């Protein structure tokens, strides 16, 4: 469902008047679907810079389960990540205070930012709510980041999205979630590795990865991707959302957890999701993800 639509008025964070190339890819895929033609995976010839060299999975030590005492001590530390070898921010304050030089070095390290460009300003960092009607999930904290680059580039997003762990010390809820998510299982590294290793392999578009890293000793991590420019939601009247006019390829409004009753056209959304799930599975049978999962 992430490739349903996108704004065309330049407000996508890619620069004025720019049109992402995936729109043409989406058109071609939908045309093939209408004509009942298969969309088979193309040969992967050019790997992202972050995959040219040691496989990121080989850089990651085994999962380590911390107890409460270890979490109290270790989660406060900023230790280098296993993928980049760099120290990295793991809360909203650090996402701001690490400053432009860190984003420049991090994005260069991941091959996201051309070597002749750099970040000159961190305009804002806004942590999203983790409770209430507009809660932004619960597996970790999320934030919006806005950056400014020295050279505007249609392939660079100035508006980004970050995910990072709950703070063990912020509240009882934070403590509980941090222990459940970071120590009961290895969910965090799985999400990071999927973005790092599979973004270029999927039959649908996912948010462009800018940086991701984790440290096993602290369980701290950060994931930074492009921000999806979700459309505006209509007013809720009598438990229903007023339907607003949409432009071609405009992204539909974000849907919160347990809020699918507010979708403007729920059957179409679920149909698109299941169609892409089938597409994902079909490409797996073609061996598309063998470089990640093995044959």
mmCIF file of C-alpha atoms in Angstrom:
data_model
loop_
_atom_site.group_PDB
_atom_site.id
_atom_site.type_symbol
_atom_site.label_atom_id
_atom_site.label_comp_id
_atom_site.label_asym_id
_atom_site.label_seq_id
_atom_site.Cartn_x
_atom_site.Cartn_y
_atom_site.Cartn_z
ATOM 1 C CA UNK A 1 0.000 0.000 0.000
ATOM 2 C CA UNK A 2 2.952 2.408 0.343
ATOM 3 C CA UNK A 3 3.105 2.901 -3.435
ATOM 4 C CA UNK A 4 -0.522 3.960 -3.872
ATOM 5 C CA UNK A 5 0.125 7.657 -4.327
ATOM 6 C CA UNK A 6 2.230 10.725 -3.694
ATOM 7 C CA UNK A 7 1.850 14.481 -3.885
ATOM 8 C CA UNK A 8 2.876 16.183 -7.150
ATOM 9 C CA UNK A 9 3.038 19.761 -5.880
ATOM 10 C CA UNK A 10 6.652 19.718 -4.716
ATOM 11 C CA UNK A 11 5.769 19.238 -1.030
ATOM 12 C CA UNK A 12 7.294 15.751 -0.883
ATOM 13 C CA UNK A 13 10.598 16.972 0.512
ATOM 14 C CA UNK A 14 12.404 16.291 -2.779
ATOM 15 C CA UNK A 15 12.445 19.856 -4.055
ATOM 16 C CA UNK A 16 10.124 22.106 -6.088
ATOM 17 C CA UNK A 17 8.361 20.475 -8.987
ATOM 18 C CA UNK A 18 10.201 17.161 -8.710
ATOM 19 C CA UNK A 19 8.395 13.932 -9.597
ATOM 20 C CA UNK A 20 9.713 10.732 -8.003
ATOM 21 C CA UNK A 21 10.660 8.059 -10.546
ATOM 22 C CA UNK A 22 8.621 5.428 -8.718
ATOM 23 C CA UNK A 23 5.428 7.002 -10.078
ATOM 24 C CA UNK A 24 6.283 5.702 -13.548
ATOM 25 C CA UNK A 25 7.192 2.345 -12.027
ATOM 26 C CA UNK A 26 3.828 2.241 -10.265
ATOM 27 C CA UNK A 27 1.999 3.092 -13.491
ATOM 28 C CA UNK A 28 3.809 0.300 -15.338
ATOM 29 C CA UNK A 29 3.026 -2.208 -12.592
ATOM 30 C CA UNK A 30 -0.668 -1.330 -12.511
ATOM 31 C CA UNK A 31 -0.851 -1.500 -16.309
ATOM 32 C CA UNK A 32 0.647 -4.994 -16.204
ATOM 33 C CA UNK A 33 -1.865 -5.964 -13.525
ATOM 34 C CA UNK A 34 -4.784 -4.771 -15.665
ATOM 35 C CA UNK A 35 -3.425 -6.669 -18.671
ATOM 36 C CA UNK A 36 -2.797 -9.767 -16.523
ATOM 37 C CA UNK A 37 0.914 -9.750 -17.354
ATOM 38 C CA UNK A 38 3.443 -10.962 -14.751
ATOM 39 C CA UNK A 39 5.811 -8.420 -13.207
ATOM 40 C CA UNK A 40 8.973 -10.450 -12.686
ATOM 41 C CA UNK A 41 11.986 -9.139 -10.746
ATOM 42 C CA UNK A 42 14.708 -7.528 -12.829
ATOM 43 C CA UNK A 43 18.360 -8.477 -12.480
ATOM 44 C CA UNK A 44 19.907 -6.645 -9.514
ATOM 45 C CA UNK A 45 23.147 -5.235 -10.911
ATOM 46 C CA UNK A 46 23.820 -2.126 -8.829
ATOM 47 C CA UNK A 47 23.884 -2.613 -5.066
ATOM 48 C CA UNK A 48 23.440 0.283 -2.639
ATOM 49 C CA UNK A 49 26.779 1.560 -1.345
ATOM 50 C CA UNK A 50 26.062 0.194 2.122
ATOM 51 C CA UNK A 51 25.966 -3.354 0.674
ATOM 52 C CA UNK A 52 29.193 -3.111 -1.317
ATOM 53 C CA UNK A 53 31.572 -4.920 0.978
ATOM 54 C CA UNK A 54 30.950 -6.949 4.105
ATOM 55 C CA UNK A 55 27.375 -8.160 4.455
ATOM 56 C CA UNK A 56 25.737 -6.096 7.243
ATOM 57 C CA UNK A 57 24.375 -9.290 8.795
ATOM 58 C CA UNK A 58 27.957 -10.485 9.312
ATOM 59 C CA UNK A 59 28.798 -7.288 11.214
ATOM 60 C CA UNK A 60 26.076 -7.859 13.794
ATOM 61 C CA UNK A 61 27.041 -9.778 16.965
ATOM 62 C CA UNK A 62 24.580 -12.270 18.474
ATOM 63 C CA UNK A 63 21.517 -10.952 20.283
ATOM 64 C CA UNK A 64 22.169 -10.073 23.920
ATOM 65 C CA UNK A 65 19.406 -10.122 26.522
ATOM 66 C CA UNK A 66 19.973 -7.485 29.220
ATOM 67 C CA UNK A 67 18.481 -7.676 32.700
ATOM 68 C CA UNK A 68 17.103 -4.605 34.494
ATOM 69 C CA UNK A 69 20.386 -3.722 36.181
ATOM 70 C CA UNK A 70 22.308 -3.983 32.904
ATOM 71 C CA UNK A 71 19.688 -1.933 31.072
ATOM 72 C CA UNK A 72 19.851 0.835 33.697
ATOM 73 C CA UNK A 73 23.598 1.091 33.219
ATOM 74 C CA UNK A 74 24.070 0.420 29.505
ATOM 75 C CA UNK A 75 21.104 2.173 27.869
ATOM 76 C CA UNK A 76 22.510 5.563 28.932
ATOM 77 C CA UNK A 77 25.698 5.039 26.938
ATOM 78 C CA UNK A 78 26.419 6.102 23.382
ATOM 79 C CA UNK A 79 28.531 3.305 21.959
ATOM 80 C CA UNK A 80 29.404 2.882 18.274
ATOM 81 C CA UNK A 81 26.970 0.982 16.085
ATOM 82 C CA UNK A 82 27.903 -2.325 14.504
ATOM 83 C CA UNK A 83 26.942 -1.345 10.953
ATOM 84 C CA UNK A 84 28.684 2.046 10.686
ATOM 85 C CA UNK A 85 31.232 2.026 13.502
ATOM 86 C CA UNK A 86 29.883 5.469 14.476
ATOM 87 C CA UNK A 87 28.265 6.694 17.661
ATOM 88 C CA UNK A 88 24.643 7.557 16.920
ATOM 89 C CA UNK A 89 21.710 9.439 18.511
ATOM 90 C CA UNK A 90 19.043 7.383 20.245
ATOM 91 C CA UNK A 91 16.594 10.024 21.535
ATOM 92 C CA UNK A 92 15.002 13.229 20.258
ATOM 93 C CA UNK A 93 17.425 15.513 22.096
ATOM 94 C CA UNK A 94 20.433 13.775 20.550
ATOM 95 C CA UNK A 95 18.870 13.809 17.079
ATOM 96 C CA UNK A 96 19.070 17.599 17.398
ATOM 97 C CA UNK A 97 22.294 18.029 19.373
ATOM 98 C CA UNK A 98 24.460 15.722 17.246
ATOM 99 C CA UNK A 99 24.183 18.456 14.632
ATOM 100 C CA UNK A 100 24.788 18.769 10.873
ATOM 101 C CA UNK A 101 28.282 17.237 10.938
ATOM 102 C CA UNK A 102 26.972 13.944 12.321
ATOM 103 C CA UNK A 103 24.210 13.702 9.691
ATOM 104 C CA UNK A 104 26.769 14.467 6.991
ATOM 105 C CA UNK A 105 29.179 11.772 8.200
ATOM 106 C CA UNK A 106 26.390 9.237 8.787
ATOM 107 C CA UNK A 107 24.765 9.745 5.386
ATOM 108 C CA UNK A 108 28.180 9.645 3.667
ATOM 109 C CA UNK A 109 28.948 6.405 5.507
ATOM 110 C CA UNK A 110 25.722 4.824 4.229
ATOM 111 C CA UNK A 111 26.177 6.179 0.719
ATOM 112 C CA UNK A 112 22.952 8.172 1.018
ATOM 113 C CA UNK A 113 24.526 11.592 0.578
ATOM 114 C CA UNK A 114 26.943 12.374 -2.286
ATOM 115 C CA UNK A 115 30.474 13.125 -1.116
ATOM 116 C CA UNK A 116 30.331 16.622 -2.636
ATOM 117 C CA UNK A 117 27.281 17.579 -0.533
ATOM 118 C CA UNK A 118 26.726 18.022 3.195
ATOM 119 C CA UNK A 119 24.051 18.890 5.754
ATOM 120 C CA UNK A 120 24.326 22.507 6.836
ATOM 121 C CA UNK A 121 21.471 22.741 9.328
ATOM 122 C CA UNK A 122 19.173 20.637 11.486
ATOM 123 C CA UNK A 123 16.069 22.780 11.204
ATOM 124 C CA UNK A 124 13.856 20.853 13.622
ATOM 125 C CA UNK A 125 13.307 17.593 15.482
ATOM 126 C CA UNK A 126 9.771 16.873 16.669
ATOM 127 C CA UNK A 127 9.024 13.772 18.732
ATOM 128 C CA UNK A 128 5.627 12.321 17.888
ATOM 129 C CA UNK A 129 2.998 11.425 20.523
ATOM 130 C CA UNK A 130 3.036 7.858 21.818
ATOM 131 C CA UNK A 131 -0.417 7.948 23.389
ATOM 132 C CA UNK A 132 -3.873 9.235 22.515
ATOM 133 C CA UNK A 133 -5.804 9.200 19.242
ATOM 134 C CA UNK A 134 -2.800 10.235 17.120
ATOM 135 C CA UNK A 135 -0.297 7.931 18.822
ATOM 136 C CA UNK A 136 2.560 7.013 16.459
ATOM 137 C CA UNK A 137 2.746 3.313 17.257
ATOM 138 C CA UNK A 138 4.202 1.725 20.383
ATOM 139 C CA UNK A 139 7.286 -0.373 19.528
ATOM 140 C CA UNK A 140 9.522 2.668 19.890
ATOM 141 C CA UNK A 141 9.593 6.452 19.833
ATOM 142 C CA UNK A 142 9.301 8.313 16.535
ATOM 143 C CA UNK A 143 10.277 11.805 15.417
ATOM 144 C CA UNK A 144 10.130 14.098 12.418
ATOM 145 C CA UNK A 145 13.453 15.603 11.338
ATOM 146 C CA UNK A 146 13.931 18.490 8.929
ATOM 147 C CA UNK A 147 17.380 19.087 7.447
ATOM 148 C CA UNK A 148 18.935 21.580 5.066
ATOM 149 C CA UNK A 149 21.572 20.518 2.533
ATOM 150 C CA UNK A 150 24.345 22.645 1.054
ATOM 151 C CA UNK A 151 23.207 21.635 -2.439
ATOM 152 C CA UNK A 152 19.499 21.003 -3.081
ATOM 153 C CA UNK A 153 19.132 17.626 -4.744
ATOM 154 C CA UNK A 154 15.951 16.034 -6.147
ATOM 155 C CA UNK A 155 17.158 12.676 -4.815
ATOM 156 C CA UNK A 156 17.517 13.907 -1.222
ATOM 157 C CA UNK A 157 14.680 14.333 1.255
ATOM 158 C CA UNK A 158 14.862 17.266 3.632
ATOM 159 C CA UNK A 159 11.964 15.893 5.680
ATOM 160 C CA UNK A 160 12.870 12.660 7.440
ATOM 161 C CA UNK A 161 11.393 10.209 9.937
ATOM 162 C CA UNK A 162 13.288 8.552 12.797
ATOM 163 C CA UNK A 163 12.565 5.617 15.065
ATOM 164 C CA UNK A 164 14.466 4.881 18.275
ATOM 165 C CA UNK A 165 13.882 2.949 21.525
ATOM 166 C CA UNK A 166 11.844 3.795 24.562
ATOM 167 C CA UNK A 167 13.819 5.444 27.359
ATOM 168 C CA UNK A 168 14.096 3.030 30.276
ATOM 169 C CA UNK A 169 13.942 5.959 32.732
ATOM 170 C CA UNK A 170 11.104 8.022 31.238
ATOM 171 C CA UNK A 171 8.199 6.235 32.954
ATOM 172 C CA UNK A 172 6.967 2.864 34.125
ATOM 173 C CA UNK A 173 5.437 2.401 30.694
ATOM 174 C CA UNK A 174 8.753 3.254 29.070
ATOM 175 C CA UNK A 175 10.600 0.811 31.318
ATOM 176 C CA UNK A 176 8.147 -1.992 30.560
ATOM 177 C CA UNK A 177 8.183 -1.456 26.804
ATOM 178 C CA UNK A 178 11.969 -1.127 26.665
ATOM 179 C CA UNK A 179 12.463 -4.450 28.425
ATOM 180 C CA UNK A 180 9.768 -6.199 26.379
ATOM 181 C CA UNK A 181 10.947 -4.955 22.992
ATOM 182 C CA UNK A 182 14.715 -4.780 23.444
ATOM 183 C CA UNK A 183 15.312 -7.866 25.580
ATOM 184 C CA UNK A 184 12.522 -10.389 24.997
ATOM 185 C CA UNK A 185 13.353 -10.803 21.319
ATOM 186 C CA UNK A 186 15.483 -9.455 18.503
ATOM 187 C CA UNK A 187 12.845 -7.341 16.745
ATOM 188 C CA UNK A 188 14.905 -4.155 16.459
ATOM 189 C CA UNK A 189 17.797 -5.527 14.404
ATOM 190 C CA UNK A 190 15.372 -7.401 12.128
ATOM 191 C CA UNK A 191 13.660 -4.136 11.198
ATOM 192 C CA UNK A 192 16.972 -2.372 10.589
ATOM 193 C CA UNK A 193 18.389 -5.207 8.478
ATOM 194 C CA UNK A 194 15.258 -5.312 6.347
ATOM 195 C CA UNK A 195 15.702 -1.657 5.396
ATOM 196 C CA UNK A 196 19.467 -1.994 4.971
ATOM 197 C CA UNK A 197 19.466 -5.183 2.899
ATOM 198 C CA UNK A 198 16.081 -5.391 1.162
ATOM 199 C CA UNK A 199 14.975 -1.867 0.235
ATOM 200 C CA UNK A 200 16.163 -2.329 -3.364
ATOM 201 C CA UNK A 201 14.691 -5.840 -3.649
ATOM 202 C CA UNK A 202 11.015 -5.368 -2.848
ATOM 203 C CA UNK A 203 8.362 -5.228 -5.608
ATOM 204 C CA UNK A 204 6.942 -2.106 -3.959
ATOM 205 C CA UNK A 205 8.479 1.059 -2.633
ATOM 206 C CA UNK A 206 9.368 1.514 1.035
ATOM 207 C CA UNK A 207 10.684 4.748 2.601
ATOM 208 C CA UNK A 208 14.222 5.493 1.425
ATOM 209 C CA UNK A 209 16.803 4.565 4.042
ATOM 210 C CA UNK A 210 19.238 7.269 5.136
ATOM 211 C CA UNK A 211 20.895 5.649 8.164
ATOM 212 C CA UNK A 212 20.377 2.749 10.546
ATOM 213 C CA UNK A 213 22.475 1.318 13.349
ATOM 214 C CA UNK A 214 22.317 -0.612 16.594
ATOM 215 C CA UNK A 215 24.593 -1.573 19.477
ATOM 216 C CA UNK A 216 24.090 -4.959 21.154
ATOM 217 C CA UNK A 217 25.701 -3.927 24.459
ATOM 218 C CA UNK A 218 23.308 -1.002 25.009
ATOM 219 C CA UNK A 219 20.347 -2.217 22.872
ATOM 220 C CA UNK A 220 20.166 1.371 21.543
ATOM 221 C CA UNK A 221 19.362 1.812 17.867
ATOM 222 C CA UNK A 222 18.196 4.418 15.374
ATOM 223 C CA UNK A 223 16.450 4.184 12.007
ATOM 224 C CA UNK A 224 16.276 7.285 9.770
ATOM 225 C CA UNK A 225 14.242 7.175 6.559
ATOM 226 C CA UNK A 226 12.376 9.571 4.306
ATOM 227 C CA UNK A 227 9.149 10.965 5.720
ATOM 228 C CA UNK A 228 6.011 9.861 3.894
ATOM 229 C CA UNK A 229 3.909 12.940 2.994
ATOM 230 C CA UNK A 230 0.555 11.553 4.086
ATOM 231 C CA UNK A 231 -2.491 13.444 2.869
ATOM 232 C CA UNK A 232 -4.828 15.447 5.058
ATOM 233 C CA UNK A 233 -7.628 13.564 6.783
ATOM 234 C CA UNK A 234 -11.150 14.891 6.602
ATOM 235 C CA UNK A 235 -13.183 15.761 9.683
ATOM 236 C CA UNK A 236 -14.656 12.914 11.688
ATOM 237 C CA UNK A 237 -18.451 13.255 11.799
ATOM 238 C CA UNK A 238 -20.611 10.638 13.518
ATOM 239 C CA UNK A 239 -17.778 8.140 13.518
ATOM 240 C CA UNK A 240 -17.070 8.586 9.805
ATOM 241 C CA UNK A 241 -14.438 10.602 7.961
ATOM 242 C CA UNK A 242 -15.543 13.224 5.485
ATOM 243 C CA UNK A 243 -14.076 12.311 2.102
ATOM 244 C CA UNK A 244 -11.842 14.993 0.616
ATOM 245 C CA UNK A 245 -10.957 15.425 -3.078
ATOM 246 C CA UNK A 246 -7.577 13.880 -3.910
ATOM 247 C CA UNK A 247 -5.036 14.655 -6.610
ATOM 248 C CA UNK A 248 -3.553 11.906 -8.738
ATOM 249 C CA UNK A 249 -0.871 9.989 -6.835
ATOM 250 C CA UNK A 250 -1.524 11.847 -3.603
ATOM 251 C CA UNK A 251 -0.830 9.654 -0.581
ATOM 252 C CA UNK A 252 -3.890 8.804 1.468
ATOM 253 C CA UNK A 253 -4.077 9.966 5.107
ATOM 254 C CA UNK A 254 -2.229 7.976 7.742
ATOM 255 C CA UNK A 255 -4.340 5.365 9.498
ATOM 256 C CA UNK A 256 -3.700 4.793 13.201
ATOM 257 C CA UNK A 257 -3.800 1.428 14.889
ATOM 258 C CA UNK A 258 -7.337 0.036 15.238
ATOM 259 C CA UNK A 259 -8.661 2.952 13.160
ATOM 260 C CA UNK A 260 -9.380 1.253 9.844
ATOM 261 C CA UNK A 261 -13.035 2.142 10.321
ATOM 262 C CA UNK A 262 -11.916 5.697 9.447
ATOM 263 C CA UNK A 263 -10.502 4.747 6.042
ATOM 264 C CA UNK A 264 -12.211 6.513 3.160
ATOM 265 C CA UNK A 265 -12.335 3.328 1.064
ATOM 266 C CA UNK A 266 -11.284 0.414 3.268
ATOM 267 C CA UNK A 267 -11.908 -2.409 0.728
ATOM 268 C CA UNK A 268 -9.651 -0.760 -1.873
ATOM 269 C CA UNK A 269 -6.883 -0.218 0.672
ATOM 270 C CA UNK A 270 -6.975 -3.812 1.910
ATOM 271 C CA UNK A 271 -7.148 -5.103 -1.651
ATOM 272 C CA UNK A 272 -3.992 -3.153 -2.515
ATOM 273 C CA UNK A 273 -2.230 -4.443 0.606
ATOM 274 C CA UNK A 274 -3.057 -8.087 -0.070
ATOM 275 C CA UNK A 275 -2.161 -7.741 -3.748
ATOM 276 C CA UNK A 276 1.301 -6.494 -2.767
ATOM 277 C CA UNK A 277 1.663 -9.247 -0.157
ATOM 278 C CA UNK A 278 1.038 -11.753 -2.952
ATOM 279 C CA UNK A 279 3.568 -9.921 -5.115
ATOM 280 C CA UNK A 280 6.099 -10.113 -2.273
ATOM 281 C CA UNK A 281 5.571 -13.864 -1.897
ATOM 282 C CA UNK A 282 5.733 -14.479 -5.642
ATOM 283 C CA UNK A 283 9.096 -12.732 -5.930
ATOM 284 C CA UNK A 284 10.357 -14.826 -3.024
ATOM 285 C CA UNK A 285 9.561 -17.932 -5.081
ATOM 286 C CA UNK A 286 11.646 -16.375 -7.869
ATOM 287 C CA UNK A 287 14.637 -16.205 -5.501
ATOM 288 C CA UNK A 288 14.573 -12.425 -5.221
ATOM 289 C CA UNK A 289 15.579 -12.343 -1.539
ATOM 290 C CA UNK A 290 18.132 -15.154 -1.535
ATOM 291 C CA UNK A 291 20.929 -12.664 -0.829
ATOM 292 C CA UNK A 292 19.206 -11.900 2.487
ATOM 293 C CA UNK A 293 17.442 -15.109 3.527
ATOM 294 C CA UNK A 294 19.577 -17.605 1.625
ATOM 295 C CA UNK A 295 18.361 -20.031 -1.072
#
